[in-house]
Amino acid sequence: MREVSKFDRADDNRVVSRVEEDDEIDLMELAGTLWRGKWTIALCAIVAILLGGYYAYAVAVPKYATTTKLALQLRNEQVVDIESVMAGVSTETSAINTELEVIRSSGLLEQLVEELDLTTDPEFNEDLRPEPTVSMAIVATAVRSILGFDGATEGDDNQLSPAQRTLNNTVANVRDAITALNLRDTYIFNIGATTQAQMKSAEIANTLADLYIQNQIDVKFQATENAVAWLSERVVELEAELRAKENEVKDLLSEMQLSTPEALSALNQQVRDTRERLGDTRANVGLLEARLSELERLEQQGDASAIAAALDDPTLNRLATQIDQGQDNIGELFDNRVALLMARADTNLARSEQQENALSGSLARLEQQVSEQSEDLLQLQQMQRDAEVTRTLYETFLTRLRETSVQRGVQQADSRVLSVATPGEYVEPRKSRILALAMILGAMIGMGIVVLRQFMRKGFRTSDELEAQSGISVIGQIPKMPIRKRRELIDFLNNKPTSAGAEAIRNLRTSILLSNIDNPPQVIMSTSAVPGEGKTTQSIALAHNLSGLGKKVLLIEGDIRRRTFTEYFELPEGHGGLVSAMTGEKPLNEVLVRDSCISVDVLMGEKSNINAADIFSSEKFKQFLTSVRKSYDYIIIDTPPVLVVPDARVIGQSVDAVVFSTAWDRTPKAQVIEALRQLSSVNVRVTGLVLAQIDAKGMKRYGYGADYGSYAGYYEA
């Protein structure tokens, strides 16, 4: 059994890391793919050129184009200066673009169609064209009929009369033939027409220019008429409104008591004076009330000196002094004098209060009068202003009406013809451009086909690609054997020893034997990712080739589940196989199959009730391999696919070399990578890969004819 060293495990880890790298776009590989598909690209380009030439020279209708030049007038020479009615076209970009749209408007184009009677021209009236044998309209109608959508859909113009429908379609076709452009940084318009006749193009361009200029005049004339009518109505309305407002001012003046701001100002001054007098009176009333309250308080206290001091009366002061000196007969005089002074204070307070009330009433009347007069004056001023505004507006509109009336019949167009259109020049189809574009498009389609075919393929086509994806060397490239039945394989190898297949097997044998010069492999395992990749054919051919060296070779069928060796060799009934030899039920010599056409001992697979993986994991299998190593120079084991059953991973632990076969352009890359990963996960190192079942014609068809190793020359043989 082969020992797996730490160096082998490191190599396996590097392989797995390379396998798991993210895919990247290789520009050199893409270029190589396109180069290999050069004939496909060239064929697509040639077909596209032929189709483009057929269209340009046989199908496309020649067309001729011509142009009429118009200049936009920057100023208008007007009889009367009235900008709002007779102003020319604005020179702003938006206004110029608007004029370009006016040129291609439906109204002007309808006039053009009627002027030149284009509804009778088959170029613009589709109803007059002969019915094509095949057209998209016929196909669409047939599809709608099949799907049951024969009725009119929403939005159809079935409500229009046939004449109107024909006119609309003709106008739409004429619009497609008309171009209107503004020369950069100028005020010049180019009106172009492209038709199938030289003179027709010139006639359409010149007629449309004339209709556009006449349309400008008609629009201005109509604008003038509309302005006159509107101004007339407005002048009458303003005149009546002005008279009504003047009458309202007169009526208000007759009702107002004050008619001037000066009178209102004098009245306001009187209000201010009255308000000042009222304030002084109120202050005096407050003082009198406070003094009277103080006297009443002192009188209740009975302090004669304080009362006399508060009233500030000489007589009362003298009497108070006498009372203080003890003269008893003076008290009655003092009281009488105090009562007299208190009565005077009450009288003064009452008189002041009467004066305050009188002033308050007078102030209220004056303020009300000022308020009324102010409102009347404001109303009068507002009415006078409104009347003045109406008078100004009336005079302005009246003046504008007189100016506009003078402008009738003197309108001028904003554009003039600089140069009329001449007979059209040939413009399409541009044959050289069509051919060039067809070639480019065909080449692009060809490249798309090549790249799509490259990306859609699942398998490997070259050994370089297989090595790059797996990180393992390819030690053999085996072509598809030219046999119809598997039983013909041995005869083919015997009869065609110099064929490409035999030479490829011989090259594979050399690569395997030289894979380890110090310790050449003795037990060789052949496996693959999935069934049908040629590993069994390769095992038999390799055993046959090794026997040609005069060596003793044992070929073991390790796939005891399917047992496909019976399709290559004849097996007598009741003959034992691998399981019988391992268990010792029968001697090895009795279960070996020896074919007269091949000098190889064949140990066939044998059906067993024990699981195949358990059989190969057993110690008996290892002992069996140890024993046959002593009897044979080389032992070839054909194992089941890695992704189907675990047998190959188990057997791989006991072999010296592992040959992994991949079917050319068939086995998905992901399956190959996964199978290699599974082998690496159990420390089974793959000695080399074999690209099997190579189709020589397919290699040439894909452009890989020169990549098939040293055996490209055998294709011709």
Coordinates of C-alpha atoms in Angstrom, one line a residue, residues 17-458:
S17 CA -7.0 25.7 -3.3
R18 CA -6.5 26.2 -7.0
V19 CA -9.7 24.4 -7.7
E20 CA -11.7 26.5 -5.3
E21 CA -10.5 29.8 -6.7
D22 CA -13.2 32.1 -8.1
D23 CA -13.5 32.1 -11.8
E24 CA -12.1 35.2 -13.5
I25 CA -12.4 36.3 -17.1
D26 CA -9.2 35.6 -18.9
L27 CA -8.8 38.0 -21.8
M28 CA -6.2 35.9 -23.5
E29 CA -8.5 32.9 -23.2
L30 CA -11.3 34.9 -24.7
A31 CA -9.1 36.0 -27.5
G32 CA -8.1 32.4 -28.1
T33 CA -11.7 31.4 -28.1
L34 CA -12.6 34.0 -30.7
W35 CA -9.6 33.0 -32.8
R36 CA -10.6 29.3 -32.7
G37 CA -14.1 30.3 -33.9
K38 CA -12.7 32.6 -36.6
W39 CA -14.4 30.6 -39.4
T40 CA -17.8 30.8 -37.6
I41 CA -17.3 34.6 -37.3
A42 CA -16.2 34.9 -40.9
L43 CA -19.2 32.9 -42.1
C44 CA -21.6 35.0 -40.1
A45 CA -20.0 38.2 -41.5
I46 CA -20.2 36.9 -45.1
V47 CA -23.9 36.0 -44.6
A48 CA -24.6 39.4 -43.1
I49 CA -22.8 41.1 -46.0
L50 CA -24.8 39.1 -48.5
L51 CA -28.1 40.0 -46.8
G52 CA -27.1 43.6 -46.5
G53 CA -26.1 43.7 -50.2
Y54 CA -29.4 42.2 -51.1
Y55 CA -31.2 44.8 -49.2
A56 CA -29.1 47.7 -50.4
Y57 CA -29.1 46.7 -54.1
A58 CA -32.4 44.9 -54.5
V59 CA -34.9 45.7 -51.8
A60 CA -34.3 49.3 -50.6
V61 CA -36.0 52.1 -52.5
P62 CA -33.7 55.0 -53.5
K63 CA -34.5 58.3 -51.8
Y64 CA -33.6 61.9 -52.6
A65 CA -33.4 64.8 -50.2
T66 CA -33.4 68.5 -50.7
T67 CA -33.6 71.6 -48.4
T68 CA -35.3 75.0 -48.4
K69 CA -33.6 77.7 -46.2
L70 CA -35.7 80.2 -44.2
A71 CA -34.3 83.2 -42.3
L72 CA -36.1 84.4 -39.1
Q73 CA -36.6 88.2 -39.1
L74 CA -35.2 89.8 -35.9
R75 CA -37.2 93.0 -36.2
N76 CA -40.6 94.0 -37.6
E77 CA -41.1 97.2 -39.6
Q78 CA -44.5 98.4 -38.2
V79 CA -46.6 101.3 -39.2
V80 CA -47.6 101.9 -35.6
D81 CA -45.5 100.8 -32.6
I82 CA -47.8 98.3 -30.9
E83 CA -45.6 95.4 -29.6
S84 CA -48.3 93.3 -28.0
V85 CA -50.2 92.9 -31.2
M86 CA -47.6 93.0 -34.0
A87 CA -44.4 91.8 -32.2
G88 CA -42.2 89.4 -34.2
V89 CA -41.1 85.9 -33.1
S90 CA -38.9 85.8 -30.0
T91 CA -35.3 84.8 -30.7
E92 CA -35.1 82.6 -27.5
T93 CA -34.3 79.0 -28.0
S94 CA -37.7 77.8 -26.8
A95 CA -39.4 80.1 -29.3
I96 CA -37.2 78.9 -32.2
N97 CA -37.9 75.3 -31.2
T98 CA -41.6 76.1 -31.1
E99 CA -41.4 77.4 -34.7
L100 CA -39.7 74.2 -35.8
E101 CA -42.6 72.2 -34.3
V102 CA -45.1 74.5 -36.1
I103 CA -43.5 73.6 -39.4
R104 CA -44.1 69.9 -38.8
S105 CA -47.5 70.5 -37.2
S106 CA -50.6 68.5 -38.4
G107 CA -52.4 71.7 -39.6
L108 CA -49.6 72.8 -42.0
L109 CA -49.0 69.2 -43.2
E110 CA -52.7 68.7 -43.9
Q111 CA -52.6 71.9 -46.0
L112 CA -49.5 70.5 -47.8
V113 CA -51.2 67.2 -48.5
E114 CA -54.3 69.0 -49.9
E115 CA -52.1 71.4 -51.9
L116 CA -50.1 68.7 -53.6
D117 CA -52.8 66.0 -53.5
L118 CA -50.5 63.6 -51.8
T119 CA -53.3 61.2 -50.9
T120 CA -53.1 59.9 -54.5
D121 CA -49.3 59.2 -54.1
P122 CA -48.6 55.6 -53.1
E123 CA -45.4 56.7 -51.4
F124 CA -47.5 58.4 -48.7
N125 CA -50.9 56.6 -49.0
E126 CA -50.3 53.0 -47.9
D127 CA -53.8 52.0 -49.3
L128 CA -52.5 52.6 -52.8
R129 CA -49.5 50.3 -52.4
P130 CA -49.6 46.7 -53.8
E131 CA -50.3 44.1 -51.1
P132 CA -47.0 42.4 -50.2
T133 CA -46.7 38.7 -50.3
V134 CA -45.4 38.5 -46.7
S135 CA -45.5 41.3 -44.2
M136 CA -45.6 41.7 -40.4
A137 CA -49.2 43.1 -40.7
I138 CA -50.4 39.9 -42.3
V139 CA -48.6 37.8 -39.7
A140 CA -50.0 40.0 -36.9
T141 CA -53.5 39.7 -38.3
A142 CA -53.2 35.9 -38.6
V143 CA -52.0 35.7 -35.0
R144 CA -54.8 37.8 -33.7
S145 CA -57.3 35.7 -35.7
I146 CA -55.8 32.5 -34.2
L147 CA -55.9 33.9 -30.7
G148 CA -59.5 35.2 -31.1
F149 CA -58.8 38.9 -31.1
D150 CA -60.5 39.8 -34.3
G151 CA -62.5 42.7 -32.8
A152 CA -61.2 46.3 -32.7
T153 CA -59.2 47.2 -29.6
E154 CA -59.7 50.2 -27.5
G155 CA -58.1 53.3 -29.1
D156 CA -58.7 52.2 -32.7
D157 CA -59.8 55.0 -35.1
N158 CA -62.8 53.0 -36.3
Q159 CA -65.0 56.0 -35.5
L160 CA -63.3 58.0 -38.3
S161 CA -64.5 58.1 -41.8
P162 CA -62.4 56.4 -44.4
A163 CA -61.4 59.7 -46.0
Q164 CA -60.3 61.1 -42.6
R165 CA -58.4 58.0 -41.8
T166 CA -56.6 58.1 -45.1
L167 CA -55.7 61.8 -44.6
N168 CA -54.3 61.1 -41.1
N169 CA -52.2 58.2 -42.3
T170 CA -50.9 60.3 -45.2
V171 CA -50.1 63.2 -42.9
A172 CA -48.2 60.8 -40.6
N173 CA -46.1 59.5 -43.5
V174 CA -45.4 63.0 -44.9
R175 CA -44.2 64.0 -41.4
D176 CA -41.7 61.2 -41.4
A177 CA -40.4 62.5 -44.7
I178 CA -40.0 66.1 -43.4
T179 CA -37.2 67.5 -41.3
A180 CA -37.0 71.0 -39.8
L181 CA -33.7 72.1 -38.3
N182 CA -32.2 75.3 -36.9
L183 CA -28.6 76.0 -37.9
R184 CA -26.4 76.4 -34.8
D185 CA -25.8 79.9 -33.7
T186 CA -28.0 81.4 -36.5
Y187 CA -31.7 82.3 -37.1
I188 CA -31.9 80.1 -40.2
F189 CA -34.3 77.2 -40.6
N190 CA -33.7 74.3 -43.0
I191 CA -36.8 72.6 -44.2
G192 CA -35.8 69.2 -45.7
A193 CA -37.8 66.6 -47.6
T194 CA -36.8 63.1 -48.5
T195 CA -38.8 61.2 -51.0
Q196 CA -38.4 58.7 -53.8
A197 CA -38.3 61.3 -56.5
Q198 CA -36.0 64.3 -57.0
M199 CA -38.6 66.8 -58.1
K200 CA -41.1 65.6 -55.5
S201 CA -38.7 66.4 -52.7
A202 CA -38.1 69.9 -54.0
E203 CA -41.8 70.6 -54.5
I204 CA -42.7 69.4 -51.0
A205 CA -39.9 71.5 -49.3
N206 CA -40.8 74.7 -51.3
T207 CA -44.5 74.3 -50.8
L208 CA -44.2 73.7 -47.1
A209 CA -42.0 76.8 -46.8
D210 CA -44.6 78.9 -48.6
L211 CA -47.4 77.5 -46.4
Y212 CA -45.4 78.3 -43.3
I213 CA -44.8 81.9 -44.3
Q214 CA -48.5 82.3 -45.3
N215 CA -49.5 80.7 -42.0
Q216 CA -47.5 83.4 -40.1
I217 CA -49.3 86.1 -42.0
D218 CA -52.7 84.5 -41.4
V219 CA -52.0 84.1 -37.7
K220 CA -51.0 87.7 -37.3
F221 CA -54.1 88.9 -39.3
Q222 CA -56.3 86.7 -37.1
A223 CA -54.6 88.0 -34.0
T224 CA -55.2 91.6 -35.1
E225 CA -58.9 90.9 -35.8
N226 CA -59.3 89.2 -32.4
A227 CA -57.5 92.1 -30.7
V228 CA -59.7 94.7 -32.4
A229 CA -62.9 92.8 -31.4
W230 CA -61.7 92.3 -27.8
L231 CA -60.4 95.9 -27.4
S232 CA -63.7 97.2 -28.7
E233 CA -65.7 95.2 -26.1
R234 CA -63.3 96.2 -23.4
V235 CA -63.5 100.0 -24.2
V236 CA -67.3 99.9 -24.0
E237 CA -67.1 98.2 -20.7
L238 CA -64.5 100.6 -19.3
E239 CA -66.4 103.6 -20.5
A240 CA -69.6 102.5 -18.7
E241 CA -67.6 101.6 -15.6
L242 CA -65.9 105.0 -15.5
R243 CA -69.2 106.9 -15.7
A244 CA -70.7 104.8 -12.9
K245 CA -67.7 105.5 -10.6
E246 CA -67.7 109.3 -11.4
N247 CA -71.4 109.4 -10.5
E248 CA -70.7 107.6 -7.2
V249 CA -68.1 110.3 -6.3
K250 CA -70.5 113.1 -7.0
D251 CA -73.2 111.5 -4.8
L252 CA -70.9 111.0 -1.9
L253 CA -69.7 114.6 -2.1
S254 CA -73.3 115.8 -1.9
E255 CA -73.9 113.7 1.2
M256 CA -70.7 114.6 3.2
Q257 CA -70.7 117.5 5.7
L258 CA -66.9 118.0 5.3
S259 CA -65.4 117.8 1.9
T260 CA -61.8 118.7 2.6
P261 CA -59.0 117.2 4.7
E262 CA -58.3 120.7 6.2
A263 CA -61.8 120.7 7.9
L264 CA -61.2 117.3 9.3
S265 CA -57.8 118.5 10.7
A266 CA -59.4 121.4 12.5
L267 CA -62.0 119.1 14.0
N268 CA -59.2 116.8 15.2
Q269 CA -57.5 119.8 16.9
Q270 CA -60.7 120.6 18.7
V271 CA -60.9 117.0 20.0
R272 CA -57.3 117.2 21.3
D273 CA -58.1 120.5 23.2
T274 CA -61.3 119.1 24.8
R275 CA -59.4 116.0 25.8
E276 CA -56.7 118.1 27.6
R277 CA -59.4 120.2 29.4
L278 CA -61.2 117.0 30.5
G279 CA -57.9 115.6 31.9
D280 CA -57.3 118.7 33.9
T281 CA -60.8 118.7 35.3
R282 CA -60.6 115.0 36.3
A283 CA -57.4 115.7 38.1
N284 CA -59.0 118.7 40.0
V285 CA -62.0 116.5 41.0
G286 CA -59.6 113.9 42.3
L287 CA -57.8 116.5 44.5
L288 CA -61.1 117.9 45.8
E289 CA -62.3 114.4 46.7
A290 CA -59.1 113.6 48.5
R291 CA -59.2 116.9 50.5
L292 CA -62.8 116.4 51.5
S293 CA -62.1 112.9 52.7
E294 CA -59.2 114.1 54.8
L295 CA -61.3 116.9 56.4
E296 CA -64.0 114.4 57.3
R297 CA -61.5 112.1 58.9
L298 CA -60.0 115.0 61.0
E299 CA -63.4 116.2 61.9
Q300 CA -64.2 112.8 63.4
Q301 CA -61.0 112.9 65.4
G302 CA -61.9 116.3 66.9
D303 CA -58.4 117.7 66.6
A304 CA -59.1 121.5 66.2
S305 CA -55.5 122.4 65.3
A306 CA -55.3 119.7 62.6
I307 CA -58.6 120.8 61.2
A308 CA -57.6 124.4 61.1
A309 CA -54.3 123.5 59.5
A310 CA -56.0 121.4 56.8
L311 CA -58.6 124.1 55.9
D312 CA -55.9 126.8 56.0
D313 CA -58.5 129.5 57.1
P314 CA -57.2 132.4 59.2
T315 CA -60.3 132.8 61.2
L316 CA -60.4 129.1 61.9
N317 CA -56.8 129.2 63.0
R318 CA -57.5 132.0 65.5
L319 CA -60.4 130.2 66.9
A320 CA -58.4 127.0 67.2
T321 CA -55.7 128.9 69.2
Q322 CA -58.3 130.3 71.6
I323 CA -59.7 126.8 72.1
D324 CA -56.2 125.6 72.9
Q325 CA -55.9 128.5 75.5
G326 CA -59.0 127.2 77.4
Q327 CA -61.7 129.5 76.2
D328 CA -64.9 127.3 76.3
N329 CA -67.3 129.7 74.6
I330 CA -65.3 129.5 71.3
G331 CA -66.2 125.9 70.4
E332 CA -69.6 126.6 68.8
L333 CA -68.1 129.3 66.6
F334 CA -65.3 126.9 65.6
D335 CA -67.8 124.2 64.6
N336 CA -69.9 126.7 62.6
R337 CA -66.9 127.9 60.8
V338 CA -65.8 124.3 60.0
A339 CA -69.3 123.4 58.7
L340 CA -69.3 126.5 56.4
L341 CA -65.9 125.6 55.0
M342 CA -66.9 122.0 54.5
A343 CA -70.0 123.1 52.6
R344 CA -67.9 125.2 50.3
A345 CA -65.6 122.2 49.6
D346 CA -68.7 120.1 48.7
T347 CA -70.0 122.8 46.4
N348 CA -66.6 123.1 44.6
L349 CA -66.5 119.3 44.2
A350 CA -70.0 119.2 42.7
R351 CA -69.2 122.0 40.3
S352 CA -66.0 120.3 39.1
E353 CA -67.9 117.0 38.6
Q354 CA -70.5 118.8 36.5
Q355 CA -67.8 120.4 34.4
E356 CA -66.1 116.9 34.0
N357 CA -69.4 115.4 32.7
A358 CA -70.0 118.2 30.3
L359 CA -66.5 117.9 28.9
S360 CA -66.8 114.1 28.6
G361 CA -70.1 114.4 26.5
S362 CA -68.6 117.1 24.3
L363 CA -65.5 114.9 23.7
A364 CA -67.6 111.9 22.8
R365 CA -69.6 113.9 20.3
L366 CA -66.4 115.3 18.7
E367 CA -64.8 111.9 18.4
Q368 CA -67.9 110.4 16.8
Q369 CA -68.0 113.3 14.4
V370 CA -64.2 112.8 13.5
S371 CA -64.8 109.1 13.0
E372 CA -67.7 109.6 10.6
Q373 CA -65.9 112.3 8.7
S374 CA -62.7 110.2 8.4
E375 CA -64.6 107.2 7.0
D376 CA -66.4 109.4 4.6
L377 CA -63.2 111.1 3.5
L378 CA -61.4 107.7 3.1
Q379 CA -64.3 106.4 1.0
L380 CA -64.2 109.5 -1.1
Q381 CA -60.5 109.2 -1.7
Q382 CA -60.8 105.5 -2.6
M383 CA -63.6 106.1 -5.0
Q384 CA -61.6 108.9 -6.6
R385 CA -58.6 106.6 -7.0
D386 CA -60.7 103.9 -8.5
A387 CA -62.3 106.3 -10.9
E388 CA -58.8 107.6 -11.9
V389 CA -57.5 104.1 -12.5
T390 CA -60.5 103.3 -14.6
R391 CA -60.0 106.5 -16.5
T392 CA -56.3 105.7 -17.2
L393 CA -57.2 102.1 -18.3
Y394 CA -60.0 103.4 -20.5
E395 CA -57.7 105.9 -22.2
T396 CA -55.0 103.2 -22.7
F397 CA -57.4 100.7 -24.2
L398 CA -58.9 103.4 -26.4
T399 CA -55.5 104.4 -27.7
R400 CA -54.6 100.7 -28.3
L401 CA -57.8 100.1 -30.1
R402 CA -57.1 103.0 -32.5
E403 CA -53.5 101.7 -33.1
T404 CA -54.7 98.2 -33.7
S405 CA -57.3 99.3 -36.1
V406 CA -54.7 101.0 -38.2
Q407 CA -52.7 97.7 -38.4
R408 CA -55.3 95.8 -40.4
G409 CA -54.0 94.5 -43.7
V410 CA -50.3 95.5 -43.1
Q411 CA -49.1 92.2 -41.5
Q412 CA -45.7 90.8 -42.5
A413 CA -44.3 87.3 -42.0
D414 CA -41.5 86.7 -39.4
S415 CA -39.5 84.6 -41.9
R416 CA -38.4 84.9 -45.5
V417 CA -37.0 82.4 -48.0
L418 CA -33.3 82.5 -48.4
S419 CA -33.0 79.8 -51.0
V420 CA -35.5 77.5 -52.6
A421 CA -35.1 73.7 -52.8
T422 CA -33.5 72.3 -55.9
P423 CA -34.1 68.7 -57.2
G424 CA -33.1 66.3 -54.5
E425 CA -29.8 64.5 -54.2
Y426 CA -29.5 60.7 -53.7
V427 CA -29.2 60.0 -49.9
E428 CA -30.2 56.4 -49.3
P429 CA -29.7 53.6 -49.2
R430 CA -26.0 54.2 -48.4
K431 CA -24.7 50.9 -49.9
S432 CA -21.2 51.1 -48.5
R433 CA -22.3 51.9 -45.1
I434 CA -24.9 49.2 -45.1
L435 CA -22.3 46.6 -46.2
A436 CA -19.9 47.8 -43.5
L437 CA -22.5 47.7 -40.8
A438 CA -23.7 44.4 -42.0
M439 CA -20.2 43.0 -41.8
I440 CA -19.7 44.4 -38.3
L441 CA -23.1 43.1 -37.1
G442 CA -22.4 39.7 -38.7
A443 CA -19.0 39.5 -37.0
M444 CA -20.6 40.5 -33.7
I445 CA -23.2 37.8 -34.1
G446 CA -20.5 35.3 -34.9
M447 CA -18.5 36.3 -31.9
G448 CA -21.6 36.1 -29.8
I449 CA -22.3 32.6 -31.1
V450 CA -18.7 31.5 -30.4
V451 CA -18.6 33.0 -26.9
L452 CA -22.1 31.6 -26.1
R453 CA -21.1 28.2 -27.3
Q454 CA -17.9 28.4 -25.2
F455 CA -19.8 29.5 -22.1
M456 CA -22.6 27.0 -22.6
R457 CA -20.3 24.0 -22.9
K458 CA -19.9 21.9 -19.7

